[in-house]
PDB file of C-alpha atoms in Angstrom:
ATOM      1  CA  UNK M  20       0.000   0.000   0.000  1.00 85.00           C
ATOM      2  CA  UNK M  21       1.350   3.405  -0.974  1.00 92.00           C
ATOM      3  CA  UNK M  22      -0.282   5.113   1.988  1.00 95.00           C
ATOM      4  CA  UNK M  23       2.073   8.111   1.944  1.00 95.00           C
ATOM      5  CA  UNK M  24       0.845   9.197  -1.489  1.00 96.00           C
ATOM      6  CA  UNK M  25      -2.756   8.552  -0.446  1.00 96.00           C
ATOM      7  CA  UNK M  26      -2.309  10.623   2.733  1.00 96.00           C
ATOM      8  CA  UNK M  27      -0.811  13.493   0.733  1.00 94.00           C
ATOM      9  CA  UNK M  28      -3.799  13.432  -1.630  1.00 94.00           C
ATOM     10  CA  UNK M  29      -6.155  13.478   1.366  1.00 94.00           C
ATOM     11  CA  UNK M  30      -4.244  16.422   2.847  1.00 94.00           C
ATOM     12  CA  UNK M  31      -4.302  18.326  -0.426  1.00 92.00           C
ATOM     13  CA  UNK M  32      -8.040  17.772  -0.801  1.00 89.00           C
ATOM     14  CA  UNK M  33      -8.863  18.550   2.834  1.00 87.00           C
ATOM     15  CA  UNK M  34      -6.415  21.312   3.779  1.00 79.00           C
ATOM     16  CA  UNK M  35      -6.072  22.882   0.325  1.00 66.00           C
ATOM     17  CA  UNK M  36      -2.953  24.957   1.137  1.00 79.00           C
ATOM     18  CA  UNK M  37       0.335  23.146   1.624  1.00 79.00           C
ATOM     19  CA  UNK M  38       1.608  25.975   3.867  1.00 85.00           C
ATOM     20  CA  UNK M  39      -1.158  25.304   6.408  1.00 88.00           C
ATOM     21  CA  UNK M  40       0.080  24.009   9.759  1.00 91.00           C
ATOM     22  CA  UNK M  41      -2.392  21.131   9.372  1.00 92.00           C
ATOM     23  CA  UNK M  42      -1.133  19.966   5.992  1.00 93.00           C
ATOM     24  CA  UNK M  43       1.816  17.947   7.283  1.00 94.00           C
ATOM     25  CA  UNK M  44      -0.164  16.222  10.085  1.00 94.00           C
ATOM     26  CA  UNK M  45      -2.706  14.955   7.540  1.00 95.00           C
ATOM     27  CA  UNK M  46      -0.069  14.183   4.910  1.00 95.00           C
ATOM     28  CA  UNK M  47       2.101  12.130   7.277  1.00 95.00           C
ATOM     29  CA  UNK M  48      -0.425  10.343   9.536  1.00 96.00           C
ATOM     30  CA  UNK M  49      -1.131   6.701   8.567  1.00 97.00           C
ATOM     31  CA  UNK M  50      -4.899   6.524   9.050  1.00 97.00           C
ATOM     32  CA  UNK M  51      -4.958   2.864   8.010  1.00 97.00           C
ATOM     33  CA  UNK M  52      -3.027   1.991  11.171  1.00 97.00           C
ATOM     34  CA  UNK M  53      -5.964   3.263  13.237  1.00 97.00           C
ATOM     35  CA  UNK M  54      -8.710   1.663  11.142  1.00 97.00           C
ATOM     36  CA  UNK M  55      -7.609  -1.852  10.150  1.00 97.00           C
ATOM     37  CA  UNK M  56     -11.232  -3.096   9.990  1.00 96.00           C
ATOM     38  CA  UNK M  57     -14.550  -1.308   9.581  1.00 96.00           C
ATOM     39  CA  UNK M  58     -18.230  -1.839   8.787  1.00 94.00           C
ATOM     40  CA  UNK M  59     -19.949  -0.772   5.555  1.00 93.00           C
ATOM     41  CA  UNK M  60     -23.627  -0.582   4.676  1.00 92.00           C
ATOM     42  CA  UNK M  61     -24.834  -3.243   2.247  1.00 91.00           C
ATOM     43  CA  UNK M  62     -27.925  -5.149   1.152  1.00 90.00           C
ATOM     44  CA  UNK M  63     -28.040  -8.932   1.214  1.00 83.00           C
ATOM     45  CA  UNK M  64     -31.122 -10.784  -0.017  1.00 83.00           C
ATOM     46  CA  UNK M  65     -33.140  -7.595   0.249  1.00 84.00           C
ATOM     47  CA  UNK M  66     -32.068  -7.086   3.881  1.00 88.00           C
ATOM     48  CA  UNK M  67     -30.150  -3.997   4.996  1.00 91.00           C
ATOM     49  CA  UNK M  68     -26.984  -5.178   6.725  1.00 91.00           C
ATOM     50  CA  UNK M  69     -23.556  -4.140   7.927  1.00 93.00           C
ATOM     51  CA  UNK M  70     -20.717  -5.962   6.188  1.00 94.00           C
ATOM     52  CA  UNK M  71     -17.246  -6.283   7.677  1.00 95.00           C
ATOM     53  CA  UNK M  72     -14.253  -4.986   5.747  1.00 95.00           C
ATOM     54  CA  UNK M  73     -10.787  -6.245   6.600  1.00 96.00           C
ATOM     55  CA  UNK M  74      -7.991  -4.058   5.305  1.00 95.00           C
ATOM     56  CA  UNK M  75      -5.285  -6.702   5.228  1.00 95.00           C
ATOM     57  CA  UNK M  76      -7.504  -8.910   3.044  1.00 94.00           C
ATOM     58  CA  UNK M  77      -8.116  -6.171   0.478  1.00 94.00           C
ATOM     59  CA  UNK M  78      -5.323  -3.546   0.522  1.00 95.00           C
ATOM     60  CA  UNK M  79      -6.764  -1.638  -2.443  1.00 94.00           C
ATOM     61  CA  UNK M  80     -10.129  -1.153  -0.735  1.00 94.00           C
ATOM     62  CA  UNK M  81      -8.320  -0.355   2.517  1.00 95.00           C
ATOM     63  CA  UNK M  82      -6.366   2.466   0.929  1.00 95.00           C
ATOM     64  CA  UNK M  83      -9.353   3.746  -1.051  1.00 95.00           C
ATOM     65  CA  UNK M  84     -11.768   3.879   1.898  1.00 95.00           C
ATOM     66  CA  UNK M  85      -9.402   4.924   4.687  1.00 96.00           C
ATOM     67  CA  UNK M  86      -7.785   7.776   2.763  1.00 96.00           C
ATOM     68  CA  UNK M  87     -11.091   9.170   1.556  1.00 94.00           C
ATOM     69  CA  UNK M  88     -12.562  12.094   3.478  1.00 92.00           C
ATOM     70  CA  UNK M  89     -15.281   9.946   4.991  1.00 91.00           C
ATOM     71  CA  UNK M  90     -16.411   8.562   8.318  1.00 90.00           C
ATOM     72  CA  UNK M  91     -15.696   4.865   8.846  1.00 93.00           C
ATOM     73  CA  UNK M  92     -17.964   2.908  11.183  1.00 93.00           C
ATOM     74  CA  UNK M  93     -15.872   0.795  13.555  1.00 94.00           C
ATOM     75  CA  UNK M  94     -18.555  -0.491  15.923  1.00 93.00           C
ATOM     76  CA  UNK M  95     -22.173  -1.524  15.397  1.00 92.00           C
ATOM     77  CA  UNK M  96     -24.084  -1.905  18.646  1.00 90.00           C
ATOM     78  CA  UNK M  97     -21.593  -3.749  20.866  1.00 92.00           C
ATOM     79  CA  UNK M  98     -19.782  -5.363  17.910  1.00 94.00           C
ATOM     80  CA  UNK M  99     -16.399  -3.751  17.278  1.00 95.00           C
ATOM     81  CA  UNK M 100     -14.961  -4.488  13.845  1.00 95.00           C
ATOM     82  CA  UNK M 101     -11.646  -5.525  15.401  1.00 95.00           C
ATOM     83  CA  UNK M 102     -13.351  -8.521  17.037  1.00 95.00           C
ATOM     84  CA  UNK M 103     -15.971  -9.408  14.411  1.00 94.00           C
ATOM     85  CA  UNK M 104     -16.022 -12.611  12.381  1.00 90.00           C
ATOM     86  CA  UNK M 105     -15.679 -12.289   8.617  1.00 88.00           C
ATOM     87  CA  UNK M 106     -18.694 -13.429   6.628  1.00 87.00           C
ATOM     88  CA  UNK M 107     -21.163 -12.700   9.435  1.00 89.00           C
ATOM     89  CA  UNK M 108     -23.048  -9.514   8.517  1.00 89.00           C
ATOM     90  CA  UNK M 109     -25.115  -7.651  11.093  1.00 90.00           C
ATOM     91  CA  UNK M 110     -28.687  -6.549  10.498  1.00 90.00           C
ATOM     92  CA  UNK M 111     -29.171  -2.814  10.301  1.00 88.00           C
ATOM     93  CA  UNK M 112     -31.855  -1.990  12.826  1.00 85.00           C
ATOM     94  CA  UNK M 113     -32.595   0.166  15.838  1.00 78.00           C
ATOM     95  CA  UNK M 114     -30.299  -2.062  17.881  1.00 77.00           C
ATOM     96  CA  UNK M 115     -27.859  -2.616  15.026  1.00 81.00           C
ATOM     97  CA  UNK M 116     -26.777   0.954  14.460  1.00 86.00           C
ATOM     98  CA  UNK M 117     -23.407   2.654  14.422  1.00 87.00           C
ATOM     99  CA  UNK M 118     -22.075   3.337  17.920  1.00 87.00           C
ATOM    100  CA  UNK M 119     -18.464   4.238  17.107  1.00 89.00           C
ATOM    101  CA  UNK M 120     -16.656   5.583  14.088  1.00 90.00           C
ATOM    102  CA  UNK M 121     -13.467   7.168  12.840  1.00 92.00           C
ATOM    103  CA  UNK M 122     -14.665  10.709  12.142  1.00 87.00           C
ATOM    104  CA  UNK M 123     -14.079  12.061   8.661  1.00 88.00           C
ATOM    105  CA  UNK M 124     -10.795  13.990   8.621  1.00 91.00           C
ATOM    106  CA  UNK M 125     -12.299  17.259   7.376  1.00 88.00           C
ATOM    107  CA  UNK M 126     -14.628  17.462  10.402  1.00 85.00           C
ATOM    108  CA  UNK M 127     -11.784  16.715  12.818  1.00 88.00           C
ATOM    109  CA  UNK M 128      -9.738  19.405  11.106  1.00 88.00           C
ATOM    110  CA  UNK M 129     -12.645  21.854  11.211  1.00 83.00           C
ATOM    111  CA  UNK M 130     -12.916  21.407  14.975  1.00 82.00           C
ATOM    112  CA  UNK M 131      -9.162  21.749  15.515  1.00 86.00           C
ATOM    113  CA  UNK M 132      -9.020  24.915  13.443  1.00 83.00           C
ATOM    114  CA  UNK M 133     -12.049  26.430  15.162  1.00 75.00           C
ATOM    115  CA  UNK M 134     -10.424  25.748  18.543  1.00 78.00           C
ATOM    116  CA  UNK M 135      -7.566  28.114  17.606  1.00 79.00           C
ATOM    117  CA  UNK M 136      -4.877  25.648  18.668  1.00 85.00           C
ATOM    118  CA  UNK M 137      -1.488  27.304  19.139  1.00 86.00           C
ATOM    119  CA  UNK M 138       2.001  25.829  19.327  1.00 91.00           C
ATOM    120  CA  UNK M 139       1.819  25.799  23.136  1.00 89.00           C
ATOM    121  CA  UNK M 140      -1.762  24.569  23.579  1.00 89.00           C
ATOM    122  CA  UNK M 141      -2.408  21.711  25.990  1.00 90.00           C
ATOM    123  CA  UNK M 142      -5.178  19.524  24.590  1.00 91.00           C
ATOM    124  CA  UNK M 143      -7.655  17.033  25.967  1.00 92.00           C
ATOM    125  CA  UNK M 144      -9.276  15.113  23.116  1.00 92.00           C
ATOM    126  CA  UNK M 145     -11.583  12.149  22.831  1.00 91.00           C
ATOM    127  CA  UNK M 146      -9.816   8.981  21.786  1.00 93.00           C
ATOM    128  CA  UNK M 147     -11.980   6.715  19.612  1.00 91.00           C
ATOM    129  CA  UNK M 148      -9.783   5.135  16.959  1.00 94.00           C
ATOM    130  CA  UNK M 149      -6.847   7.353  17.913  1.00 95.00           C
ATOM    131  CA  UNK M 150      -6.584   9.016  14.501  1.00 96.00           C
ATOM    132  CA  UNK M 151      -7.625  12.460  15.732  1.00 95.00           C
ATOM    133  CA  UNK M 152      -5.177  12.116  18.610  1.00 97.00           C
ATOM    134  CA  UNK M 153      -2.417  11.296  16.122  1.00 97.00           C
ATOM    135  CA  UNK M 154      -3.195  14.425  14.102  1.00 96.00           C
ATOM    136  CA  UNK M 155      -2.952  16.516  17.264  1.00 96.00           C
ATOM    137  CA  UNK M 156       0.375  14.902  18.193  1.00 97.00           C
ATOM    138  CA  UNK M 157       1.728  15.563  14.705  1.00 96.00           C
ATOM    139  CA  UNK M 158       0.714  19.228  14.955  1.00 95.00           C
ATOM    140  CA  UNK M 159       2.060  19.693  18.519  1.00 95.00           C
ATOM    141  CA  UNK M 160       4.242  17.565  20.787  1.00 94.00           C
ATOM    142  CA  UNK M 161       2.882  14.335  22.248  1.00 95.00           C
ATOM    143  CA  UNK M 162       3.392  15.619  25.795  1.00 95.00           C
ATOM    144  CA  UNK M 163       0.893  18.415  25.053  1.00 95.00           C
ATOM    145  CA  UNK M 164      -1.862  15.925  24.188  1.00 96.00           C
ATOM    146  CA  UNK M 165      -4.056  13.870  26.508  1.00 96.00           C
ATOM    147  CA  UNK M 166      -6.582  11.481  24.986  1.00 96.00           C
ATOM    148  CA  UNK M 167      -9.374   9.711  26.861  1.00 94.00           C
ATOM    149  CA  UNK M 168     -12.140   7.199  26.288  1.00 94.00           C
ATOM    150  CA  UNK M 169     -14.562   5.327  28.519  1.00 92.00           C
ATOM    151  CA  UNK M 170     -13.831   2.010  26.739  1.00 93.00           C
ATOM    152  CA  UNK M 171     -10.645   0.282  28.013  1.00 95.00           C
ATOM    153  CA  UNK M 172     -10.218  -1.647  24.751  1.00 95.00           C
ATOM    154  CA  UNK M 173     -10.234   1.550  22.679  1.00 95.00           C
ATOM    155  CA  UNK M 174      -7.619   3.097  24.954  1.00 96.00           C
ATOM    156  CA  UNK M 175      -5.420   0.002  24.759  1.00 96.00           C
ATOM    157  CA  UNK M 176      -5.734  -0.255  20.964  1.00 96.00           C
ATOM    158  CA  UNK M 177      -5.206   3.475  20.402  1.00 96.00           C
ATOM    159  CA  UNK M 178      -2.134   3.570  22.648  1.00 96.00           C
ATOM    160  CA  UNK M 179      -0.569   0.707  20.661  1.00 97.00           C
ATOM    161  CA  UNK M 180      -1.449   2.206  17.277  1.00 97.00           C
ATOM    162  CA  UNK M 181      -0.257   5.664  18.275  1.00 97.00           C
ATOM    163  CA  UNK M 182       3.088   4.157  19.266  1.00 97.00           C
ATOM    164  CA  UNK M 183       3.257   2.402  15.899  1.00 97.00           C
ATOM    165  CA  UNK M 184       2.776   5.814  14.267  1.00 96.00           C
ATOM    166  CA  UNK M 185       5.545   7.269  16.432  1.00 96.00           C
ATOM    167  CA  UNK M 186       3.424   9.102  19.021  1.00 97.00           C
ATOM    168  CA  UNK M 187       3.345   8.596  22.784  1.00 97.00           C
ATOM    169  CA  UNK M 188       0.728  10.913  24.314  1.00 97.00           C
ATOM    170  CA  UNK M 189      -1.058  10.263  27.584  1.00 96.00           C
ATOM    171  CA  UNK M 190      -4.033   8.012  26.818  1.00 97.00           C
ATOM    172  CA  UNK M 191      -6.362   7.170  29.698  1.00 95.00           C
ATOM    173  CA  UNK M 192      -9.620   5.390  30.453  1.00 96.00           C
ATOM    174  CA  UNK M 193     -12.031   8.094  31.543  1.00 92.00           C
ATOM    175  CA  UNK M 194     -15.721   8.976  31.445  1.00 89.00           C
ATOM    176  CA  UNK M 195     -15.521  12.544  30.180  1.00 84.00           C
ATOM    177  CA  UNK M 196     -18.857  13.435  31.738  1.00 81.00           C
ATOM    178  CA  UNK M 197     -17.199  13.021  35.159  1.00 84.00           C
ATOM    179  CA  UNK M 198     -13.760  13.718  36.550  1.00 86.00           C
ATOM    180  CA  UNK M 199     -11.164  14.314  33.838  1.00 89.00           C
ATOM    181  CA  UNK M 200      -7.549  13.124  33.665  1.00 91.00           C
ATOM    182  CA  UNK M 201      -5.535  15.250  36.055  1.00 89.00           C
ATOM    183  CA  UNK M 202      -4.219  18.448  34.537  1.00 86.00           C
ATOM    184  CA  UNK M 203      -5.185  21.836  33.154  1.00 84.00           C
ATOM    185  CA  UNK M 204      -6.025  22.169  29.482  1.00 87.00           C
ATOM    186  CA  UNK M 205      -6.156  25.071  27.056  1.00 83.00           C
ATOM    187  CA  UNK M 206      -8.526  23.234  24.739  1.00 84.00           C
ATOM    188  CA  UNK M 207     -10.980  20.373  25.246  1.00 84.00           C
ATOM    189  CA  UNK M 208     -12.103  18.909  21.928  1.00 86.00           C
ATOM    190  CA  UNK M 209     -14.778  16.241  21.931  1.00 83.00           C
ATOM    191  CA  UNK M 210     -16.113  14.228  19.013  1.00 80.00           C
ATOM    192  CA  UNK M 211     -18.578  12.670  21.445  1.00 77.00           C
ATOM    193  CA  UNK M 212     -21.933  14.331  21.941  1.00 68.00           C
ATOM    194  CA  UNK M 213     -23.052  15.078  25.492  1.00 64.00           C
ATOM    195  CA  UNK M 214     -26.458  16.509  26.496  1.00 59.00           C
ATOM    196  CA  UNK M 215     -24.912  19.324  28.544  1.00 60.00           C
ATOM    197  CA  UNK M 216     -21.406  20.656  28.963  1.00 63.00           C
ATOM    198  CA  UNK M 217     -20.018  18.943  32.099  1.00 70.00           C
ATOM    199  CA  UNK M 218     -18.862  21.168  34.927  1.00 69.00           C
ATOM    200  CA  UNK M 219     -15.568  19.234  34.994  1.00 77.00           C
ATOM    201  CA  UNK M 220     -14.755  20.604  31.530  1.00 76.00           C
ATOM    202  CA  UNK M 221     -15.015  24.161  32.751  1.00 68.00           C
ATOM    203  CA  UNK M 222     -12.953  23.456  35.855  1.00 73.00           C
ATOM    204  CA  UNK M 223     -10.166  21.835  33.827  1.00 78.00           C
ATOM    205  CA  UNK M 224      -9.740  24.602  31.282  1.00 74.00           C
ATOM    206  CA  UNK M 225      -7.249  27.409  31.701  1.00 69.00           C
ATOM    207  CA  UNK M 226      -8.388  30.149  29.312  1.00 55.00           C
ATOM    208  CA  UNK M 227      -9.475  27.753  26.646  1.00 48.00           C
ATOM    209  CA  UNK M 228     -12.320  26.817  24.413  1.00 48.00           C
ATOM    210  CA  UNK M 229     -14.426  23.691  24.605  1.00 50.00           C
ATOM    211  CA  UNK M 230     -15.401  22.064  21.349  1.00 49.00           C
ATOM    212  CA  UNK M 231     -18.151  19.533  20.766  1.00 45.00           C
ATOM    213  CA  UNK M 232     -20.116  18.683  17.636  1.00 38.00           C
ATOM    214  CA  UNK M 233     -23.639  17.456  16.939  1.00 31.00           C
ATOM    215  CA  UNK M 234     -26.260  18.030  19.667  1.00 32.00           C
ATOM    216  CA  UNK M 235     -26.060  20.807  22.199  1.00 34.00           C
ATOM    217  CA  UNK M 236     -28.226  21.811  25.150  1.00 37.00           C
ATOM    218  CA  UNK M 237     -27.615  24.672  27.524  1.00 38.00           C
ATOM    219  CA  UNK M 238     -26.968  23.527  31.087  1.00 35.00           C
ATOM    220  CA  UNK M 239     -29.346  25.736  33.067  1.00 33.00           C
ATOM    221  CA  UNK M 240     -27.478  25.383  36.348  1.00 31.00           C
ATOM    222  CA  UNK M 241     -24.023  25.765  34.864  1.00 36.00           C
ATOM    223  CA  UNK M 242     -24.003  28.382  32.147  1.00 36.00           C
ATOM    224  CA  UNK M 243     -24.980  32.015  31.968  1.00 37.00           C
ATOM    225  CA  UNK M 244     -24.498  34.383  29.074  1.00 36.00           C
ATOM    226  CA  UNK M 245     -22.452  37.535  29.207  1.00 36.00           C
ATOM    227  CA  UNK M 246     -20.696  37.145  32.569  1.00 34.00           C
ATOM    228  CA  UNK M 247     -17.164  36.006  31.695  1.00 34.00           C
ATOM    229  CA  UNK M 248     -14.796  35.581  28.723  1.00 31.00           C
ATOM    230  CA  UNK M 249     -15.946  33.116  26.062  1.00 34.00           C
ATOM    231  CA  UNK M 250     -15.282  29.537  27.063  1.00 36.00           C
ATOM    232  CA  UNK M 251     -17.449  27.247  24.973  1.00 42.00           C
ATOM    233  CA  UNK M 252     -17.402  26.779  21.219  1.00 43.00           C
ATOM    234  CA  UNK M 253     -20.020  24.331  19.884  1.00 43.00           C
ATOM    235  CA  UNK M 254     -20.778  23.090  16.406  1.00 41.00           C
ATOM    236  CA  UNK M 255     -24.014  21.264  15.643  1.00 40.00           C
ATOM    237  CA  UNK M 256     -25.005  20.128  12.139  1.00 40.00           C
ATOM    238  CA  UNK M 257     -28.748  20.549  12.611  1.00 42.00           C
ATOM    239  CA  UNK M 258     -31.732  21.933  10.743  1.00 49.00           C
ATOM    240  CA  UNK M 259     -32.857  24.815  12.926  1.00 51.00           C
ATOM    241  CA  UNK M 260     -36.105  24.963  10.990  1.00 57.00           C
ATOM    242  CA  UNK M 261     -37.090  21.552  12.326  1.00 57.00           C
ATOM    243  CA  UNK M 262     -35.657  22.173  15.802  1.00 56.00           C
ATOM    244  CA  UNK M 263     -37.753  24.990  17.301  1.00 61.00           C
ATOM    245  CA  UNK M 264     -36.361  24.459  20.806  1.00 58.00           C
ATOM    246  CA  UNK M 265     -32.794  24.803  19.589  1.00 53.00           C
ATOM    247  CA  UNK M 266     -33.734  27.773  17.437  1.00 59.00           C
ATOM    248  CA  UNK M 267     -35.200  29.495  20.497  1.00 60.00           C
ATOM    249  CA  UNK M 268     -31.965  28.817  22.411  1.00 54.00           C
ATOM    250  CA  UNK M 269     -29.900  30.267  19.573  1.00 54.00           C
ATOM    251  CA  UNK M 270     -32.025  33.420  19.436  1.00 59.00           C
ATOM    252  CA  UNK M 271     -31.831  33.828  23.212  1.00 55.00           C
ATOM    253  CA  UNK M 272     -28.053  33.475  23.298  1.00 49.00           C
ATOM    254  CA  UNK M 273     -27.589  35.889  20.411  1.00 51.00           C
ATOM    255  CA  UNK M 274     -29.636  38.479  22.256  1.00 55.00           C
ATOM    256  CA  UNK M 275     -27.728  37.854  25.507  1.00 49.00           C
ATOM    257  CA  UNK M 276     -24.333  38.110  23.802  1.00 45.00           C
ATOM    258  CA  UNK M 277     -25.382  41.228  21.877  1.00 47.00           C
ATOM    259  CA  UNK M 278     -24.212  39.934  18.521  1.00 44.00           C
ATOM    260  CA  UNK M 279     -20.914  38.446  19.650  1.00 42.00           C
ATOM    261  CA  UNK M 280     -18.968  38.073  16.369  1.00 37.00           C
ATOM    262  CA  UNK M 281     -18.049  34.497  17.309  1.00 40.00           C
ATOM    263  CA  UNK M 282     -21.730  33.575  17.324  1.00 40.00           C
ATOM    264  CA  UNK M 283     -22.886  32.602  13.862  1.00 40.00           C
ATOM    265  CA  UNK M 284     -25.935  30.731  12.642  1.00 39.00           C
ATOM    266  CA  UNK M 285     -25.826  29.230   9.187  1.00 39.00           C
ATOM    267  CA  UNK M 286     -28.306  27.172   7.228  1.00 33.00           C
ATOM    268  CA  UNK M 287     -26.626  23.890   8.121  1.00 34.00           C
ATOM    269  CA  UNK M 288     -24.352  24.586  11.094  1.00 38.00           C
ATOM    270  CA  UNK M 289     -25.195  25.890  14.523  1.00 41.00           C
ATOM    271  CA  UNK M 290     -22.008  27.612  15.727  1.00 42.00           C
ATOM    272  CA  UNK M 291     -22.268  29.276  19.096  1.00 42.00           C
ATOM    273  CA  UNK M 292     -20.127  30.708  21.839  1.00 40.00           C
ATOM    274  CA  UNK M 293     -21.395  30.469  25.410  1.00 39.00           C
ATOM    275  CA  UNK M 294     -20.003  31.890  28.609  1.00 36.00           C
ATOM    276  CA  UNK M 295     -18.877  30.457  31.909  1.00 35.00           C
ATOM    277  CA  UNK M 296     -20.680  31.586  35.052  1.00 33.00           C
ATOM    278  CA  UNK M 297     -18.462  34.083  36.827  1.00 34.00           C
ATOM    279  CA  UNK M 298     -18.189  34.419  40.620  1.00 36.00           C
ATOM    280  CA  UNK M 299     -20.668  36.887  42.074  1.00 35.00           C
ATOM    281  CA  UNK M 300     -19.156  40.354  42.311  1.00 33.00           C
ATOM    282  CA  UNK M 301     -20.390  43.186  44.567  1.00 38.00           C
ATOM    283  CA  UNK M 302     -22.518  45.595  42.601  1.00 38.00           C
ATOM    284  CA  UNK M 303     -21.770  49.284  42.725  1.00 37.00           C
ATOM    285  CA  UNK M 304     -24.526  51.517  44.032  1.00 40.00           C
ATOM    286  CA  UNK M 305     -26.580  53.133  41.269  1.00 41.00           C
ATOM    287  CA  UNK M 306     -25.826  56.737  40.527  1.00 41.00           C
ATOM    288  CA  UNK M 307     -28.601  59.322  40.748  1.00 43.00           C
ATOM    289  CA  UNK M 308     -29.165  59.150  37.005  1.00 44.00           C
ATOM    290  CA  UNK M 309     -29.809  55.405  37.314  1.00 41.00           C
ATOM    291  CA  UNK M 310     -26.567  54.216  35.731  1.00 39.00           C
ATOM    292  CA  UNK M 311     -24.468  51.668  37.726  1.00 38.00           C
TER     293      UNK M 311
END
């Protein structure tokens, strides 16, 4: 497999400019190391199924699929592709749906760019296949990157595959909705959706931004607009027209932030900046003209 040439093509297509600081990470990271097996959608006998793909058995398909800018499903229900038996497709159903994937590189890159990562940033990222962690290590130094996942197998596999790619970041088993790996981070970047932003994320950040894609819900007891420097960046690919509750939240936050330039609502992407609750400060007595 000529993966180097394939990775360069992926980088050229995804990053566009070779002078970008993200070009070399994409051009030199062996994604196939992190996704040796994956599931694809297929139809067998009129039934919608998931079929297993094994890279070593079909190197051409491995290179074609892994170095395309696409998401690769690595687990269906509880069935991780690494442990699945060849020739035993899984039925696509409510129970047989994708529960883990290697996120398409362009979305990972979009999140990293939006997080304004600098040369000195300390990152906490979600682990998954380990590919996104490898990109971060290639952009920074491995000691600046911490990667976490709730699944011990994913952590073990990612740690091994990262080492094979020449990276040795801290990789830990951790439920990111609870206590985080010890440390202070400038950026927390999650490819895992959570219903509300956990308090532990705010406590662990220095002056950083939090990034999460997909669904977003304001934590009523945790967040308040307009009281501190921006802390949370969130992307959600949703149709606001069919999500009236989310649309109301967006309108409310835009009013509260008075048109913060980092708050933008597009037709397909909900991109919002929220604010961390600041400690209560003594209010100055109003002046006679009613101004504080």
